[in-house]
Short mmCIF file of C-alpha atoms in Angstrom, two decimals:
data_model
loop_
_atom_site.label_atom_id
_atom_site.label_comp_id
_atom_site.label_asym_id
_atom_site.label_seq_id
_atom_site.Cartn_x
_atom_site.Cartn_y
_atom_site.Cartn_z
CA MET E 634 -16.06 -28.59 -8.76
CA GLU E 635 -14.26 -31.46 -7.16
CA SER E 636 -10.82 -29.95 -7.83
CA ALA E 637 -12.05 -26.56 -6.47
CA GLY E 638 -13.18 -28.37 -3.32
CA ARG E 639 -9.84 -30.07 -2.97
CA ALA E 640 -8.03 -26.69 -3.43
CA GLN E 641 -10.22 -25.26 -0.70
CA ASP E 642 -9.02 -27.98 1.63
CA ARG E 643 -5.34 -27.34 0.75
CA VAL E 644 -5.30 -23.51 0.75
CA PRO E 645 -5.56 -22.17 4.34
CA ARG E 646 -8.82 -20.23 5.09
CA VAL E 647 -6.69 -17.52 6.76
CA ASP E 648 -3.66 -16.10 4.96
CA PRO E 649 -0.20 -15.68 6.60
CA LEU E 650 -0.98 -12.17 7.84
CA GLY E 651 -4.21 -13.18 9.41
CA PHE E 652 -6.77 -12.13 6.78
CA GLU E 653 -9.70 -14.46 6.18
CA ARG E 654 -10.36 -15.47 2.60
CA PRO E 655 -13.56 -13.79 1.28
CA PRO E 656 -16.67 -16.03 0.59
CA ASP E 657 -16.17 -15.77 -3.18
CA PHE E 658 -12.43 -16.58 -3.08
CA ASP E 659 -11.30 -18.71 -6.08
CA TYR E 660 -9.30 -21.37 -4.27
CA ALA E 661 -8.50 -23.37 -7.40
CA ALA E 662 -7.16 -20.36 -9.34
CA TYR E 663 -5.12 -19.24 -6.32
CA GLU E 664 -3.59 -22.66 -5.77
CA GLU E 665 -2.59 -22.76 -9.43
CA PHE E 666 -0.96 -19.28 -9.14
CA PHE E 667 0.68 -19.95 -5.73
CA SER E 668 2.28 -23.29 -6.68
CA ALA E 669 4.16 -21.45 -9.45
CA TYR E 670 4.83 -18.41 -7.24
CA LEU E 671 6.26 -20.59 -4.47
CA VAL E 672 9.12 -21.58 -6.77
CA VAL E 673 9.88 -17.85 -7.30
CA LEU E 674 9.66 -17.18 -3.54
CA THR E 675 12.02 -20.02 -2.68
CA ARG E 676 14.50 -18.81 -5.26
CA ARG E 677 14.32 -15.20 -4.04
CA ALA E 678 14.64 -16.27 -0.34
CA VAL E 679 18.00 -17.95 -1.12
CA LYS E 680 19.29 -14.88 -2.95
CA TRP E 681 18.12 -12.50 -0.18
CA SER E 682 19.68 -14.64 2.54
CA LYS E 683 23.06 -14.43 0.74
CA LEU E 684 22.70 -10.69 0.18
CA LEU E 685 21.85 -9.95 3.85
CA GLN E 686 24.38 -12.28 5.38
CA GLY E 687 26.61 -10.36 7.72
CA ALA E 688 25.23 -7.04 6.32
CA GLY E 689 24.15 -4.39 8.83
CA ARG E 690 21.60 -1.88 7.79
CA VAL E 691 20.11 -2.42 4.26
CA ARG E 692 20.93 0.51 2.00
CA SER E 693 19.63 1.37 -1.47
CA SER E 694 21.87 0.25 -4.34
CA GLY E 695 21.41 -1.01 -7.82
CA THR E 696 21.48 -4.66 -6.66
CA VAL E 697 19.04 -3.95 -3.79
CA LYS E 698 16.72 -2.12 -6.16
CA ARG E 699 16.71 -5.02 -8.59
CA TYR E 700 16.15 -7.54 -5.75
CA ILE E 701 13.34 -5.46 -4.30
CA ARG E 702 11.51 -5.27 -7.63
CA LYS E 703 11.54 -9.05 -7.77
CA GLY E 704 10.02 -9.24 -4.23
CA VAL E 705 11.24 -9.29 -0.64
CA PRO E 706 10.54 -12.52 1.33
CA LEU E 707 8.13 -11.89 4.21
CA GLU E 708 10.79 -12.77 6.87
CA HIS E 709 13.12 -10.06 5.58
CA ARG E 710 10.51 -7.37 4.73
CA ALA E 711 10.67 -5.40 8.03
CA ARG E 712 14.50 -5.18 7.92
CA VAL E 713 14.52 -4.19 4.22
CA TRP E 714 11.73 -1.59 4.55
CA MET E 715 13.37 -0.08 7.64
CA GLY E 716 16.76 0.15 5.84
CA VAL E 717 15.83 1.53 2.44
CA SER E 718 13.21 4.01 3.74
CA GLY E 719 15.51 5.68 6.28
CA ALA E 720 13.27 4.57 9.16
CA GLN E 721 16.08 2.52 10.75
CA ALA E 722 18.45 5.49 10.71
CA GLN E 723 15.75 7.72 12.29
CA MET E 724 15.00 5.12 15.00
CA ASP E 725 18.72 4.65 15.79
CA ARG E 726 19.18 8.47 16.10
CA ASN E 727 16.14 8.82 18.43
CA PRO E 728 16.36 6.06 21.15
CA GLY E 729 13.48 6.11 23.64
CA TYR E 730 11.58 8.74 21.56
CA TYR E 731 8.62 6.45 20.80
CA GLN E 732 8.11 5.48 24.46
CA ARG E 733 8.26 9.19 25.41
CA LEU E 734 5.52 9.92 22.83
CA LEU E 735 3.26 7.33 24.40
CA GLN E 736 3.65 9.00 27.75
CA GLY E 737 2.82 12.46 26.29
CA GLU E 738 0.00 14.85 27.15
CA HIS E 739 -3.59 13.68 26.66
CA ASP E 740 -5.46 15.04 23.64
CA ASP E 741 -9.11 13.98 23.91
CA ARG E 742 -9.93 14.87 20.23
CA LEU E 743 -6.98 12.89 18.86
CA GLU E 744 -7.62 9.86 21.09
CA GLU E 745 -11.33 9.78 20.24
CA ALA E 746 -10.71 10.06 16.47
CA ILE E 747 -8.30 7.06 16.62
CA ARG E 748 -10.60 5.03 18.95
CA THR E 749 -13.52 5.50 16.59
CA ASP E 750 -11.68 3.73 13.77
CA MET E 751 -10.42 0.77 15.72
CA ASN E 752 -13.24 -1.65 15.07
CA ARG E 753 -13.39 -0.51 11.42
CA THR E 754 -9.80 -1.57 10.86
CA PHE E 755 -9.56 -5.08 9.25
CA PRO E 756 -12.69 -6.74 10.63
CA ASP E 757 -11.63 -9.64 8.33
CA ASN E 758 -8.30 -10.10 10.09
CA VAL E 759 -8.27 -12.54 13.05
CA LYS E 760 -5.36 -10.73 14.71
CA PHE E 761 -7.33 -7.46 15.08
CA ARG E 762 -10.36 -9.07 16.73
CA LYS E 763 -11.11 -8.38 20.32
CA SER E 764 -10.94 -12.11 20.96
CA ALA E 765 -7.37 -12.33 19.66
CA ASP E 766 -4.51 -12.69 22.20
CA PRO E 767 -2.70 -10.33 21.84
CA CYS E 768 -5.30 -8.13 20.06
CA LEU E 769 -3.51 -5.88 17.61
CA GLN E 770 -6.02 -3.09 18.09
CA THR E 771 -4.03 -1.98 21.15
CA THR E 772 -0.78 -1.93 19.19
CA LEU E 773 -2.48 -0.01 16.36
CA TYR E 774 -3.90 2.56 18.82
CA ASN E 775 -0.48 3.12 20.32
CA VAL E 776 1.25 3.61 16.93
CA LEU E 777 -1.41 6.08 15.69
CA LEU E 778 -1.47 7.96 19.04
CA ALA E 779 2.32 8.31 19.03
CA TYR E 780 2.32 9.50 15.46
CA GLY E 781 -0.45 12.05 16.13
CA ARG E 782 1.65 13.46 18.98
CA HIS E 783 4.83 13.37 16.88
CA ASN E 784 3.33 15.11 13.84
CA GLN E 785 0.73 17.47 15.16
CA GLY E 786 0.28 19.08 11.79
CA VAL E 787 -1.27 15.73 10.64
CA GLY E 788 -2.62 14.34 13.86
CA TYR E 789 -4.79 11.45 12.73
CA CYS E 790 -6.52 10.98 9.37
CA GLN E 791 -8.75 8.16 8.14
CA GLY E 792 -6.74 5.83 5.99
CA MET E 793 -3.67 5.95 8.30
CA ASN E 794 -5.19 3.09 10.31
CA PHE E 795 -5.05 0.75 7.36
CA VAL E 796 -1.52 1.74 6.49
CA ALA E 797 -0.27 1.40 10.10
CA GLY E 798 -2.17 -1.87 10.43
CA TYR E 799 -0.27 -3.43 7.55
CA LEU E 800 3.03 -2.13 9.00
CA ILE E 801 2.28 -3.83 12.31
CA LEU E 802 1.35 -7.13 10.64
CA VAL E 803 4.62 -7.14 8.66
CA THR E 804 7.09 -5.87 11.27
CA LYS E 805 5.35 -7.33 14.41
CA SER E 806 6.92 -4.30 16.13
CA GLU E 807 5.19 -1.15 17.49
CA GLU E 808 8.26 1.02 17.33
CA GLU E 809 9.33 -0.06 13.80
CA SER E 810 5.78 0.49 12.58
CA PHE E 811 5.86 4.02 13.99
CA TRP E 812 9.09 4.91 12.19
CA LEU E 813 7.91 3.38 8.90
CA LEU E 814 4.69 5.33 9.17
CA ASP E 815 6.78 8.44 9.71
CA ALA E 816 8.81 7.60 6.61
CA LEU E 817 5.56 7.26 4.57
CA VAL E 818 3.57 10.22 5.94
CA GLY E 819 6.48 12.59 6.54
CA ARG E 820 8.74 11.91 3.55
CA ILE E 821 7.45 9.56 0.89
CA LEU E 822 3.88 10.90 0.70
CA PRO E 823 4.10 14.55 1.87
CA ASP E 824 0.73 16.22 2.50
CA TYR E 825 -1.37 13.14 1.81
CA TYR E 826 -2.74 13.11 5.31
CA SER E 827 -2.52 16.70 6.38
CA PRO E 828 -5.92 18.43 7.07
CA ALA E 829 -6.08 20.02 3.56
CA MET E 830 -4.75 16.84 1.89
CA LEU E 831 -3.11 19.03 -0.72
CA GLY E 832 -0.51 16.42 -1.65
CA LEU E 833 -3.18 13.77 -2.06
CA GLN E 834 -5.35 16.05 -4.19
CA THR E 835 -2.29 17.04 -6.28
CA ASP E 836 -1.31 13.42 -6.99
CA GLN E 837 -4.81 12.52 -8.11
CA GLU E 838 -4.64 15.43 -10.57
CA VAL E 839 -1.19 14.29 -11.70
CA LEU E 840 -2.60 10.81 -12.43
CA GLY E 841 -5.30 12.52 -14.54
CA GLU E 842 -2.60 14.38 -16.51
CA LEU E 843 -0.57 11.22 -17.03
CA VAL E 844 -3.70 9.36 -18.29
CA ARG E 845 -4.41 12.27 -20.63
CA THR E 846 -0.93 11.82 -22.16
CA LYS E 847 -0.65 8.02 -22.14
CA LEU E 848 -4.28 6.85 -22.40
CA PRO E 849 -6.19 9.70 -24.06
CA ALA E 850 -9.33 7.70 -24.78
CA VAL E 851 -9.81 6.97 -20.98
CA ALA E 852 -9.30 10.74 -20.24
CA ALA E 853 -11.90 11.59 -22.93
CA LEU E 854 -14.40 9.16 -21.39
CA MET E 855 -13.85 10.69 -17.96
CA ASP E 856 -14.23 14.23 -19.29
CA GLY E 857 -17.30 13.26 -21.37
CA HIS E 858 -19.14 12.06 -18.26
CA GLY E 859 -17.74 14.80 -15.99
CA VAL E 860 -16.11 12.29 -13.70
CA LEU E 861 -13.31 13.71 -11.50
CA TRP E 862 -10.37 11.37 -10.72
CA PRO E 863 -10.84 11.44 -6.92
CA LEU E 864 -14.23 9.74 -7.37
CA VAL E 865 -12.55 6.59 -8.72
CA VAL E 866 -9.02 6.58 -7.32
CA SER E 867 -8.96 8.39 -3.95
CA ARG E 868 -8.83 5.18 -1.92
CA TRP E 869 -6.00 3.85 -4.10
CA PHE E 870 -3.87 6.80 -2.91
CA ILE E 871 -5.19 7.18 0.68
CA CYS E 872 -4.90 3.48 1.55
CA LEU E 873 -1.90 2.73 -0.72
CA PHE E 874 -3.98 -0.11 -2.24
CA VAL E 875 -4.71 -1.76 1.13
CA ASP E 876 -8.15 -3.43 1.09
CA ILE E 877 -8.20 -2.75 -2.71
CA LEU E 878 -5.68 -5.17 -4.15
CA PRO E 879 -4.77 -8.64 -2.84
CA VAL E 880 -2.51 -8.73 0.26
CA GLU E 881 0.63 -10.19 -1.42
CA THR E 882 0.31 -7.72 -4.32
CA VAL E 883 0.07 -4.75 -1.87
CA LEU E 884 3.20 -5.99 -0.05
CA ARG E 885 5.12 -6.25 -3.36
CA ILE E 886 4.02 -2.68 -4.27
CA TRP E 887 5.13 -1.42 -0.81
CA ASP E 888 8.53 -3.14 -1.25
CA CYS E 889 9.10 -0.73 -4.15
CA LEU E 890 7.27 2.19 -2.54
CA PHE E 891 9.73 2.29 0.41
CA ASN E 892 12.70 2.11 -1.91
CA GLU E 893 11.75 4.13 -4.96
CA GLY E 894 9.12 6.53 -3.59
CA SER E 895 5.67 7.75 -4.61
CA LYS E 896 6.10 7.32 -8.38
CA ILE E 897 5.35 3.63 -7.74
CA ILE E 898 1.69 4.52 -6.96
CA PHE E 899 1.43 6.19 -10.45
CA ARG E 900 2.96 3.07 -12.09
CA VAL E 901 0.45 0.80 -10.40
CA ALA E 902 -2.52 3.02 -11.25
CA LEU E 903 -1.47 3.47 -14.90
CA THR E 904 -0.92 -0.28 -15.29
CA LEU E 905 -4.39 -1.08 -13.88
CA ILE E 906 -6.03 1.41 -16.27
CA LYS E 907 -3.99 0.45 -19.33
CA GLN E 908 -4.47 -3.23 -18.91
CA HIS E 909 -8.28 -2.76 -18.67
CA GLN E 910 -8.65 0.13 -21.03
CA ALA E 911 -11.03 -1.63 -23.44
CA PHE E 912 -13.24 -2.72 -20.51
CA ILE E 913 -13.27 0.79 -19.02
CA LEU E 914 -14.15 2.35 -22.42
CA GLU E 915 -17.33 0.23 -22.58
CA ALA E 916 -18.79 2.26 -19.69
CA THR E 917 -21.92 4.26 -20.53
CA SER E 918 -22.60 6.26 -17.31
CA VAL E 919 -20.88 7.63 -14.22
CA VAL E 920 -22.09 4.76 -12.11
CA ASP E 921 -20.82 2.33 -14.73
CA ILE E 922 -17.37 4.05 -14.78
CA CYS E 923 -17.14 3.74 -10.97
CA GLU E 924 -18.13 0.10 -11.02
CA ARG E 925 -15.56 -0.73 -13.67
CA PHE E 926 -12.80 1.01 -11.73
CA LYS E 927 -13.70 -1.26 -8.76
CA ALA E 928 -13.79 -4.41 -10.97
CA ILE E 929 -10.24 -3.79 -12.36
CA THR E 930 -8.78 -4.26 -8.88
CA ARG E 931 -10.02 -7.87 -8.71
CA GLY E 932 -9.20 -11.02 -10.66
CA SER E 933 -6.18 -12.99 -11.82
CA PHE E 934 -4.30 -9.97 -13.28
CA VAL E 935 -3.81 -8.47 -9.78
CA THR E 936 -3.64 -11.78 -7.88
CA GLU E 937 -0.69 -12.97 -9.89
CA CYS E 938 1.59 -10.41 -8.14
CA HIS E 939 4.90 -11.43 -9.74
CA THR E 940 3.68 -10.83 -13.30
CA PHE E 941 1.77 -7.76 -12.14
CA MET E 942 4.96 -6.20 -10.69
CA GLN E 943 6.90 -6.87 -13.92
CA LYS E 944 4.09 -5.11 -15.81
CA ILE E 945 4.18 -1.96 -13.64
CA PHE E 946 7.74 -1.35 -14.78
CA SER E 947 7.02 -1.96 -18.48
CA GLU E 948 3.39 -1.01 -19.29
CA PRO E 949 3.35 2.70 -18.32
CA GLY E 950 6.57 3.37 -20.22
CA SER E 951 8.97 6.13 -19.15
CA LEU E 952 7.99 7.85 -15.91
CA SER E 953 10.72 9.98 -14.45
CA MET E 954 10.57 11.86 -11.14
CA ALA E 955 11.32 15.02 -13.18
CA THR E 956 8.11 14.60 -15.12
CA ILE E 957 6.14 13.92 -11.84
CA SER E 958 7.72 16.88 -10.10
CA ARG E 959 6.77 19.19 -13.05
CA LEU E 960 3.20 17.90 -13.13
CA ARG E 961 2.91 18.22 -9.36
CA ALA E 962 4.02 21.87 -9.51
CA SER E 963 1.39 22.78 -12.19
CA CYS E 964 -1.40 20.74 -10.59
CA ARG E 965 -0.73 22.10 -7.11
CA ALA E 966 -0.72 25.70 -8.50
CA ARG E 967 -4.05 25.08 -10.19
CA LEU E 968 -5.59 23.58 -7.06
CA LEU E 969 -4.40 26.57 -4.97
CA THR E 970 -5.86 28.98 -7.49
CA GLN E 971 -9.18 27.16 -7.34
CA GLY E 972 -9.03 27.50 -3.54
#
């Protein structure tokens, strides 16, 4: 207990992005992990500084892909995300566009929908509290309002607040957060946040098909209890693991998501399920299955983000975009037939 107490004194109560540690946070285990991870971070920071020296916009390449998979230092994340996602190119092509959106026509329904979610967004983050100076709720409201005006087919959908909130914490820039949100919602995750959420529904079905192929015992358990995949994984997809996995792990996932696209979400989901397959298969009821799917997003396996990210590229095996595209086409057709 004494060493745990000492660890609690050494590990800050608030993390670098402003999130308070939860009451049951294992300070001793985290300190043990982070002392080893810090060596990795330091080594990566030197390599990234050399790579980015004198470079203009960051572009995808074999080297950049390899570097990104091993983690982007926090101080370079905004620049790397903006470059590889195409958001920087869009922002450069549209100077002043974001400010014009903020001055656009009022839409009471859109504004009210966004305002309703402000206090629900990261109550555990000190930077989003009303008492914070500046309070990031104002920044978040602006980004979501501008996006709702920019993409009227989507407007605002719950879940976008968490995604935009993370973008703001990383970039510290309203305009960059807007263009990164556009990259995610408009290109990387099409139809996830549209009113019918057809893309989101499709991808949940695709995960089900991938599990049926790669982890048939888990698929049989789900079928046996009549559990539909959205019941256990919808928040993984809608929030892109925000508020589900530890902060640093989410950021490492997003590093790859911006560069390699939506198949990263399937890699993460399959790795979580495969790693805990025996634990999941012990479930004896629908409630038990749901509880176990919540439990697998906690603990040392997901906290130790560097090892976790290595696993997502080895555990699920081959996962080509051609396979995902084929499954998406068949799942989407089935959903449209069901109406």
